[in-house]
Amino acid sequence: MPTRVKTIIVPTMLGLAMILVPVVLGHGYYIQILSWVYLNCLMAASMRFIMLTGHVNFAHGGFVGIGAYTSAVLVMKVGMPFWVAFPIAGIASATVALAFGLPTLKLRGAYFFMASFAFAEVIRIIFHYFFTDLFGGINGLVGIPWPEPILGILFNPNSGVNYYYLVLVVSVFSLFVFYYLERKTRLGPILESIQQAESLAQSVGIRIMAYKVTGFVVGCFFAGVTGSLYAHMIGVISPFDFTFMLSVYCLIYVVVGGRLYFAGPIIAAAVLTFISLFWLKALGFWETVAYGAIMLITILFLPEGMVTLPRMLKPLVHNSEQVSDLQE
Amino acid sequence: MTLLEVKELTKHFGGLTAVDRVSFMVEKGEIVGLIGPNGAGKTTLFDLLTGFVRASKGEVFFKSLDITRFVPSKIASLGIGRTFQLATYFGEMTVLQNVLVALHLRAIKEVPIQSQLIKTPRVREKEQQIFKAAHDILAFVGLTPSTNQKAKNLPHGFQKLLSIAMALATNPELLLLDEVVSGMNAKEIKDTITILREINKQGKTIIMIEHNMRVAMSLCERIIVLNSGRKIAEGLPKEIVSNDEVIAAYLGTGKEHAYRS
């Protein structure tokens, strides 16, 4: 693909499409689904950002939940406006991430996986059984209000398109932050270096714990932001929305999309969310099984993720041309 | 001037004493060889000096500062660079990116990550300086043609050179090289010797673990011999080769053979 197509034309088209979609579809179900897709993309991107150091965060769904609950509780029980609670939701997730990350990010591979898995359960149990007057126990929180209007602009997810634009702006901005941190600052290479050769990174003077924690906290901040937007869009949250299964979905997006590519998990999140909404939902319980199958097939046949599919198909298409080139 | 002073350094791994009361000093500007049979504790000694392994007993002084309990990144920032026994590199990154990451200690001073959030012309200029420094180091070790190759795809000899380049990028005063020519062919060894001489000429002190005796003999002004964690000899290369205990450590005393027959 020529670079100009890749860097200018495709993003512009995509951007225009995302902006104009509500004009075509109007408000309602489909717009809400699209917002949901964006939130999943953002969740996948934050999962991948944490995975740059090689840490698979099985509490990622939990951190989304912390954002959702923080924002909902602050608005419903404290009476804060959404616009204040929204950034606080991110900060709350980041703070918990700092407290959890400091002792556990030393761990690698399966050990960190186990620690984060346990922490995901801790988060779920706290929402489920503790402070029930605050978190609503097993029923969760119902009737989470919409964001307050600003200058007469309403943010009602059900009857208008402005909430869609809010989600769009926040998602695009957050993805830009991830991209910039990874590709335009030294943070990206440092985090990757820790994953690839931890002791070498230390030997050239990198304080690996400081950077691991930074990456983790940044990733979890945006997980919290995602959770807040989710809570105020759906209006209902319960402890079961943020179990380790949500983290598993995030992991599937990252693996199926391609861990090494920035766009991979985002594309996978979008594609898989659409597939699951329109086709897999009919499978009921088997949906999870179908997801597992998709992940297995990708790992076996596209180990670097589905974004490498065009590259894999290219030789098949161009083979005949190359043969004739050689003959000349 | 004494650059490094090791006092009674000891490391126990469970019941095994990997390094046993080793003491020595290294003067600024020296090239010191560290030899010994497999399992003598040479690499453990390097790990102790660079903070990767915690000492059980004893002290390490670098420029009169007690660094025994320091973490690896701190020790690197004080001016001790090292390479690893197995070629170690960031495999998925290009050779240039490897060196850029290794320039971390310089980069945190000149272009901290916070400053990169807003790319003023000044920040860009600093970034360019770091890039230039990386290219200079690659030119110095002769890796310029491989600049944009992935590190994992390099031939083994080049990977070893890359690890020297990365150690140099930390601008160390003391360079610890762990079997740096192992797996290299004759020409690469010759080139590496030239590079190491040049590094030494620039005022950097080198301690090198070496199994290749020809390299050790030709480069080192002084050799320290370890066996079973203990220092058994120290001296000029020609003294070492005629030292009875060293010969016994490498070749056996002949006694075991006598028992068997």
XYZ file of C-alpha atoms in Angstrom:
589
model
C 0.000 0.000 0.000
C 1.474 3.422 -0.905
C 2.295 5.389 2.216
C 0.053 8.285 1.278
C -2.946 5.980 1.072
C -2.023 4.486 4.414
C -1.271 7.655 6.361
C -3.662 10.203 4.876
C -6.468 8.807 2.772
C -7.532 5.816 4.869
C -7.613 7.713 8.198
C -9.463 10.640 6.613
C -12.091 8.359 5.104
C -12.445 6.496 8.359
C -12.705 9.727 10.325
C -15.359 11.134 7.985
C -17.278 7.874 8.143
C -17.241 7.888 11.927
C -18.417 11.502 12.034
C -21.142 11.048 9.410
C -22.501 7.699 10.545
C -25.115 9.243 12.884
C -26.421 11.349 9.989
C -27.134 8.156 8.063
C -28.273 5.916 10.901
C -29.933 8.533 13.063
C -29.977 7.910 16.789
C -30.877 4.748 18.594
C -29.743 1.169 18.784
C -27.080 1.125 16.080
C -25.409 4.301 17.240
C -25.236 2.936 20.743
C -23.678 -0.267 19.430
C -21.093 1.767 17.578
C -20.243 3.673 20.767
C -19.864 0.333 22.457
C -17.505 -0.810 19.697
C -15.338 2.279 20.237
C -15.151 1.572 23.953
C -14.058 -1.999 23.221
C -11.375 -0.677 20.853
C -10.130 1.629 23.570
C -10.120 -1.223 26.066
C -8.109 -3.390 23.644
C -5.604 -0.579 23.084
C -5.075 -0.033 26.803
C -4.656 -3.794 27.301
C -2.032 -3.858 24.567
C -0.233 -0.860 26.059
C 0.151 -2.742 29.344
C 1.235 -5.839 27.429
C 4.173 -3.945 25.896
C 6.199 -4.985 28.939
C 4.926 -8.560 28.576
C 2.465 -8.344 31.455
C -0.916 -9.894 30.716
C -3.242 -7.995 33.001
C -6.122 -10.254 33.924
C -7.513 -7.565 36.184
C -8.020 -5.227 33.225
C -11.773 -5.748 33.305
C -11.624 -5.000 37.022
C -9.955 -1.669 36.366
C -12.663 -0.835 33.840
C -15.110 -1.675 36.616
C -13.357 0.589 39.111
C -13.789 3.455 36.650
C -17.437 2.589 36.064
C -18.303 2.271 39.759
C -16.324 5.363 40.789
C -18.035 7.518 38.240
C -21.506 6.096 38.956
C -21.153 6.365 42.742
C -19.801 9.905 42.603
C -22.676 11.040 40.418
C -25.457 9.093 42.132
C -24.472 9.123 45.799
C -22.271 12.190 46.095
C -24.088 14.295 43.553
C -21.064 15.275 41.563
C -21.559 16.321 37.956
C -20.505 13.687 35.409
C -17.888 15.990 33.951
C -16.015 16.017 37.246
C -16.581 12.350 38.058
C -15.400 11.251 34.613
C -11.700 12.198 35.024
C -11.815 11.089 38.665
C -12.881 7.627 37.436
C -9.645 7.406 35.448
C -7.602 8.681 38.379
C -9.244 6.153 40.719
C -8.315 3.278 38.413
C -4.797 4.629 38.051
C -4.409 4.942 41.825
C -5.544 1.381 42.460
C -3.262 0.278 39.605
C -0.342 1.985 41.328
C -1.076 0.257 44.621
C -1.505 -3.125 42.928
C 1.354 -2.705 40.466
C 4.104 -1.651 42.859
C 4.374 -5.009 44.618
C 3.279 -7.275 41.735
C 4.909 -5.962 38.555
C 8.170 -7.571 39.634
C 6.480 -10.838 38.743
C 6.705 -12.140 35.223
C 4.739 -14.433 32.955
C 2.387 -16.849 34.662
C 3.065 -15.374 38.105
C 1.834 -11.918 37.217
C -1.087 -13.515 35.428
C -2.034 -15.317 38.653
C -1.647 -12.218 40.801
C -3.790 -10.122 38.469
C -6.350 -12.908 38.180
C -6.654 -12.990 41.956
C -6.949 -9.213 42.056
C -9.733 -9.294 39.466
C -11.670 -11.555 41.829
C -10.949 -9.250 44.764
C -12.377 -6.306 42.836
C -15.475 -8.301 41.857
C -16.048 -9.498 45.416
C -15.733 -5.984 46.813
C -18.380 -4.712 44.380
C -20.522 -7.733 45.088
C -20.418 -8.116 48.887
C -18.881 -5.005 50.423
C -20.354 -1.513 50.925
C -23.644 -2.748 49.511
C -25.396 0.557 50.192
C -22.771 2.244 48.049
C -22.180 -0.324 45.292
C -25.614 -1.907 45.345
C -24.387 -5.437 45.991
C -25.459 -8.106 43.550
C -27.922 -5.805 41.768
C -25.235 -3.232 41.078
C -26.245 0.296 40.313
C -29.346 1.037 38.301
C -30.409 4.301 36.717
C -27.017 5.892 36.337
C -27.828 9.359 35.021
C -26.697 10.759 31.699
C -24.089 13.477 31.611
C -25.459 16.951 32.356
C -26.126 19.164 29.354
C -23.430 21.653 28.440
C -24.613 24.907 26.846
C -27.894 23.245 26.030
C -26.271 20.234 24.350
C -27.887 17.095 25.671
C -25.912 13.882 26.130
C -28.725 11.395 26.191
C -27.388 8.114 24.754
C -30.862 6.855 23.851
C -32.389 9.732 22.000
C -29.510 11.765 20.642
C -26.201 11.426 18.889
C -24.126 13.660 21.158
C -23.132 10.868 23.508
C -21.840 9.014 20.447
C -19.664 12.006 19.628
C -18.450 12.207 23.225
C -17.360 8.563 23.085
C -15.805 9.109 19.662
C -13.783 12.130 20.774
C -12.576 10.484 23.977
C -11.668 7.245 22.169
C -9.798 8.929 19.337
C -7.978 11.198 21.761
C -7.003 8.279 24.031
C -5.804 6.192 21.089
C -3.749 9.157 19.957
C -2.185 9.384 23.431
C -1.286 5.684 23.339
C 0.159 6.006 19.857
C 2.136 9.106 20.724
C 3.565 7.646 23.943
C 4.571 4.459 22.182
C 5.919 5.766 18.907
C 6.919 9.381 19.498
C 8.434 9.266 22.967
C 11.052 6.956 24.414
C 8.479 5.304 26.677
C 7.446 2.821 23.962
C 10.956 1.508 23.173
C 11.772 1.325 26.892
C 8.657 -0.710 27.690
C 9.374 -3.037 24.767
C 12.997 -3.408 25.808
C 11.854 -4.579 29.241
C 9.741 -7.258 27.580
C 12.516 -8.412 25.266
C 15.528 -8.502 27.601
C 14.889 -7.320 31.124
C 18.430 -7.670 32.468
C 19.951 -5.964 29.448
C 17.559 -3.065 29.992
C 18.739 -2.838 33.611
C 22.373 -3.050 32.570
C 22.037 0.069 30.409
C 20.647 1.981 33.360
C 16.871 1.652 32.909
C 14.975 1.571 36.203
C 12.655 -1.118 34.988
C 10.218 -1.058 37.902
C 9.571 2.658 37.457
C 8.747 2.196 33.787
C 6.693 -0.960 34.270
C 4.574 0.867 36.853
C 4.257 3.939 34.620
C 3.035 1.861 31.683
C 0.620 -0.055 33.879
C -0.809 3.065 35.522
C -1.290 4.851 32.195
C -3.028 1.796 30.722
C -5.323 1.467 33.749
C -6.160 5.183 33.725
C -7.710 4.761 30.303
C -9.386 1.531 31.397
C -11.112 3.593 34.108
C -12.110 6.254 31.600
C -13.628 3.531 29.408
C -15.560 2.191 32.368
C -17.027 5.595 33.178
C -18.252 6.142 29.618
C -19.686 2.621 29.587
C -21.569 3.111 32.866
C -23.220 6.360 31.824
C -24.126 4.990 28.411
C -25.715 1.720 29.526
C -27.123 3.181 32.763
C -26.829 -0.129 34.643
C -23.726 -1.794 36.035
C -23.327 -4.908 38.131
C -20.333 -6.815 39.519
C -20.740 -9.401 36.753
C -19.965 -6.883 34.017
C -16.361 -6.569 35.117
C -15.170 -10.079 35.889
C -11.994 -11.616 34.538
C -14.036 -12.612 31.455
C -13.893 -8.991 30.318
C -10.098 -9.197 30.587
C -10.187 -12.418 28.579
C -12.075 -10.586 25.832
C -9.444 -7.825 25.914
C -6.719 -10.429 25.629
C -8.519 -12.068 22.703
C -8.693 -8.703 20.912
C -4.957 -8.194 21.421
C -3.909 -11.701 20.381
C -6.289 -11.994 17.433
C -5.410 -8.509 16.214
C -1.675 -8.836 16.636
C 0.212 -7.784 19.717
C 3.076 -6.247 17.756
C 0.888 -3.857 15.763
C -0.703 -0.746 17.176
C -3.768 -1.024 14.964
C -4.123 -4.794 15.368
C -6.056 -5.013 18.648
C -8.200 -2.011 17.695
C -9.249 -3.615 14.408
C -9.796 -6.968 16.090
C -11.939 -5.369 18.798
C -14.107 -3.683 16.189
C -14.451 -6.744 13.972
C -15.066 -9.199 16.807
C -17.571 -6.919 18.540
C -19.559 -6.604 15.321
C -19.378 -10.323 14.630
C -20.448 -11.127 18.151
C -23.377 -8.684 18.079
C -24.776 -9.715 14.744
C -23.937 -13.413 14.512
C -22.530 -14.884 17.652
C -25.313 -13.592 19.936
C -27.564 -16.191 18.330
C -25.231 -18.856 19.685
C -26.050 -17.955 23.274
C -23.777 -19.816 25.621
C -21.653 -20.980 22.698
C -20.538 -17.430 22.000
C -17.572 -17.824 24.327
C -16.686 -21.084 22.632
C -16.799 -19.380 19.236
C -14.503 -16.663 20.556
C -12.076 -19.308 21.760
C -12.171 -20.995 18.386
C -11.458 -17.715 16.593
C -8.505 -17.118 18.906
C -7.127 -20.630 18.349
C -7.469 -20.420 14.589
C -5.698 -17.055 14.544
C -2.846 -18.266 16.735
C -2.370 -21.330 14.545
C -2.609 -19.724 11.132
C -1.839 -16.038 11.745
C 0.512 -16.084 14.721
C 1.241 -12.371 14.351
C -2.441 -11.487 14.278
C -5.121 -10.815 11.725
C -3.561 -7.560 10.571
C -0.951 -9.696 8.831
C -3.661 -11.375 6.747
C -3.246 -9.044 3.713
C 0.503 -9.611 3.776
C -0.012 -13.369 3.898
C -2.435 -13.276 0.983
C -0.234 -11.034 -1.155
C 2.135 -13.782 -2.386
C -0.858 -15.838 -3.534
C -2.132 -12.945 -5.625
C 1.205 -11.792 -6.965
C 2.794 -15.175 -7.489
C 1.918 -15.391 -11.159
C 3.358 -11.915 -11.814
C 6.577 -12.750 -10.042
C 7.005 -15.912 -12.066
C 6.647 -13.974 -15.299
C 9.101 -11.352 -13.956
C 11.671 -14.046 -13.382
C 11.205 -15.437 -16.855
C 11.986 -12.071 -18.388
C 44.090 5.652 40.880
C 42.110 2.681 42.115
C 38.889 2.454 40.152
C 37.460 -0.743 41.575
C 38.190 -2.439 44.846
C 36.687 -5.806 45.709
C 37.020 -6.930 49.325
C 36.378 -10.487 50.490
C 33.401 -10.794 48.157
C 31.382 -13.950 48.803
C 28.215 -15.443 47.353
C 26.471 -18.549 48.577
C 23.770 -20.204 46.493
C 22.232 -22.544 49.037
C 25.067 -24.873 49.966
C 27.243 -23.879 47.024
C 29.785 -21.116 47.437
C 29.939 -19.633 43.949
C 32.311 -16.827 44.878
C 34.525 -17.321 47.910
C 36.282 -14.379 49.611
C 37.571 -12.865 46.392
C 39.563 -9.650 46.723
C 41.302 -7.626 44.049
C 41.834 -4.106 42.831
C 41.641 -2.579 39.381
C 43.495 0.587 38.466
C 42.110 3.131 36.051
C 43.065 2.424 32.426
C 43.903 -1.248 32.898
C 42.721 -4.245 30.919
C 42.298 -7.075 33.375
C 41.536 -10.638 32.338
C 39.401 -12.953 34.420
C 39.927 -16.597 33.599
C 39.132 -19.938 35.130
C 37.547 -23.272 34.276
C 33.782 -23.611 33.801
C 31.893 -23.053 37.022
C 34.725 -21.070 38.570
C 32.350 -18.216 39.441
C 33.462 -15.659 36.857
C 30.002 -14.706 35.644
C 28.649 -14.692 39.204
C 31.433 -12.273 40.080
C 30.302 -9.981 37.245
C 26.707 -10.293 38.424
C 27.838 -9.297 41.921
C 29.777 -6.290 40.631
C 26.799 -5.057 38.586
C 24.150 -5.688 41.233
C 22.280 -8.495 39.458
C 23.130 -10.816 42.336
C 23.215 -9.743 45.986
C 26.488 -10.442 47.789
C 26.362 -12.712 50.853
C 29.443 -11.058 52.323
C 32.131 -8.618 51.359
C 32.182 -5.227 49.681
C 32.646 -3.625 46.309
C 33.970 -0.089 46.037
C 33.768 1.826 42.791
C 35.666 5.092 42.887
C 35.704 4.706 46.708
C 31.904 4.442 46.805
C 30.400 1.327 48.366
C 28.175 -0.078 45.616
C 27.662 -3.551 47.104
C 23.919 -3.144 47.694
C 23.080 -0.996 44.671
C 20.592 -2.086 42.011
C 21.831 -2.722 38.450
C 20.418 0.464 36.940
C 22.067 2.566 39.640
C 25.413 0.871 39.101
C 25.100 1.441 35.356
C 24.433 5.121 35.981
C 27.584 5.356 38.104
C 29.662 4.193 35.157
C 29.935 0.409 35.024
C 28.842 -1.080 31.719
C 28.613 -4.767 30.992
C 27.896 -7.365 28.367
C 26.366 -10.771 28.973
C 27.778 -14.193 28.286
C 25.089 -15.087 25.785
C 24.606 -12.429 23.157
C 21.844 -10.312 24.673
C 19.932 -7.787 22.630
C 16.413 -6.524 22.037
C 15.570 -9.027 19.311
C 12.480 -7.439 17.777
C 14.125 -4.037 17.488
C 16.519 -2.853 14.817
C 20.199 -2.468 15.594
C 19.778 1.302 15.714
C 16.816 1.067 18.121
C 18.870 -1.222 20.355
C 21.559 1.409 20.693
C 18.991 4.187 21.109
C 17.499 2.344 24.082
C 21.008 1.776 25.436
C 21.636 5.532 25.285
C 19.033 5.824 28.041
C 21.373 7.339 30.640
C 22.260 10.154 28.298
C 18.709 10.529 27.049
C 17.106 10.905 30.489
C 19.296 13.929 31.037
C 18.878 15.540 27.629
C 15.425 14.422 26.469
C 13.370 13.147 29.398
C 10.081 11.568 28.326
C 8.070 14.487 29.786
C 9.890 16.851 27.454
C 8.965 14.688 24.464
C 5.255 15.220 25.111
C 5.512 18.574 23.388
C 8.030 18.461 20.597
C 9.544 21.898 20.496
C 12.365 22.478 17.967
C 14.781 22.245 20.887
C 13.515 18.780 21.853
C 13.751 17.642 18.228
C 17.309 18.899 18.067
C 18.215 16.962 21.207
C 16.564 13.864 19.741
C 18.667 14.281 16.620
C 21.805 14.477 18.774
C 20.895 11.189 20.427
C 20.330 9.641 16.983
C 23.715 10.908 15.871
C 25.367 9.474 18.980
C 23.794 6.091 18.196
C 25.065 6.212 14.614
C 28.531 7.163 15.847
C 28.677 4.198 18.205
C 27.533 1.837 15.437
C 30.203 3.246 13.128
C 32.793 2.752 15.869
C 32.088 -0.970 16.230
C 31.602 -1.354 12.493
C 27.894 -2.156 12.465
C 26.784 0.709 10.224
C 25.756 -1.611 7.335
C 23.381 -3.475 9.682
C 21.814 -0.333 11.171
C 18.244 -1.146 10.147
C 18.317 -4.912 10.507
C 16.424 -6.624 13.278
C 18.885 -7.611 16.003
C 17.640 -11.196 16.120
C 18.459 -11.661 12.434
C 22.116 -10.630 12.775
C 24.926 -13.173 12.589
C 26.233 -14.168 16.005
C 29.483 -12.207 15.756
C 27.572 -9.036 14.948
C 25.241 -9.623 17.883
C 28.293 -9.727 20.144
C 29.502 -6.449 18.630
C 26.050 -5.010 19.197
C 26.264 -5.877 22.880
C 29.619 -4.073 23.070
C 28.005 -1.101 21.315
C 25.171 -1.056 23.841
C 27.539 -1.271 26.791
C 29.508 1.616 25.304
C 26.333 3.642 24.895
C 26.087 3.918 28.679
C 29.430 5.750 28.538
C 31.034 3.576 31.197
C 34.327 4.167 32.934
C 34.598 0.471 33.659
C 33.524 -2.068 31.078
C 32.863 -5.671 32.067
C 32.970 -8.005 29.080
C 31.750 -11.561 29.510
C 33.322 -13.853 26.887
C 32.957 -11.265 24.229
C 34.739 -13.128 21.413
C 33.124 -16.525 21.980
C 31.517 -17.770 18.792
C 33.366 -15.271 16.621
C 35.482 -16.260 13.638
C 39.177 -15.391 13.353
C 38.639 -12.152 11.473
C 35.905 -10.969 13.808
C 38.156 -11.733 16.779
C 40.933 -9.661 15.239
C 38.586 -6.749 14.608
C 37.170 -7.001 18.120
C 40.650 -6.886 19.640
C 41.316 -3.684 17.691
C 38.029 -2.216 18.932
C 38.775 -3.148 22.555
C 42.263 -1.600 22.309
C 40.706 1.567 20.953
C 38.130 1.632 23.778
C 40.944 1.235 26.285
C 42.935 4.005 24.601
C 39.962 6.317 25.153
C 40.547 5.881 28.869
C 38.055 3.143 29.658
C 39.064 0.400 32.045
C 38.147 -3.140 31.009
C 37.695 -6.367 32.917
C 37.126 -9.280 30.574
C 36.160 -12.873 31.200
C 37.909 -14.800 28.481
C 38.210 -18.420 27.497
C 40.216 -17.657 24.407
C 43.744 -17.613 25.855
C 45.290 -15.990 22.818
C 42.923 -13.031 23.184
C 43.454 -12.842 26.939
C 47.222 -13.009 26.579
C 47.386 -10.392 23.861
C 45.036 -7.856 25.460
C 45.365 -8.166 29.206
C 48.046 -6.506 31.246
C 47.056 -8.522 34.270
C 45.122 -11.724 34.740
C 43.107 -12.982 37.688
C 42.418 -16.708 37.866
C 39.375 -18.114 39.646
C 38.755 -21.732 40.477
C 35.775 -23.075 42.453
C 34.935 -19.523 43.463
C 38.375 -18.752 44.871
C 41.057 -16.512 43.477
C 44.001 -18.848 42.939
C 46.383 -16.566 41.094
C 46.883 -13.028 39.913
C 49.663 -11.579 37.833
C 51.154 -10.887 34.448
C 49.994 -13.187 31.634
C 53.351 -14.928 31.411
C 53.423 -15.541 35.171
C 49.967 -17.026 35.010
C 50.726 -19.571 32.301
C 53.581 -21.002 34.333
C 51.722 -21.002 37.655
C 51.397 -24.568 38.958
C 48.046 -24.083 40.629
C 46.578 -22.589 37.433
C 47.850 -25.488 35.363
C 46.410 -27.901 37.904
C 43.033 -26.156 37.805
C 42.841 -26.350 34.042
C 44.484 -29.672 33.353
C 44.167 -31.556 36.652
C 47.102 -32.524 38.835
C 47.470 -35.973 37.370
C 46.633 -37.443 40.759
C 43.081 -38.478 39.842
C 44.532 -40.229 36.851
C 47.027 -41.995 39.057
C 44.243 -43.262 41.333
C 42.396 -44.772 38.447
C 45.308 -46.698 36.995
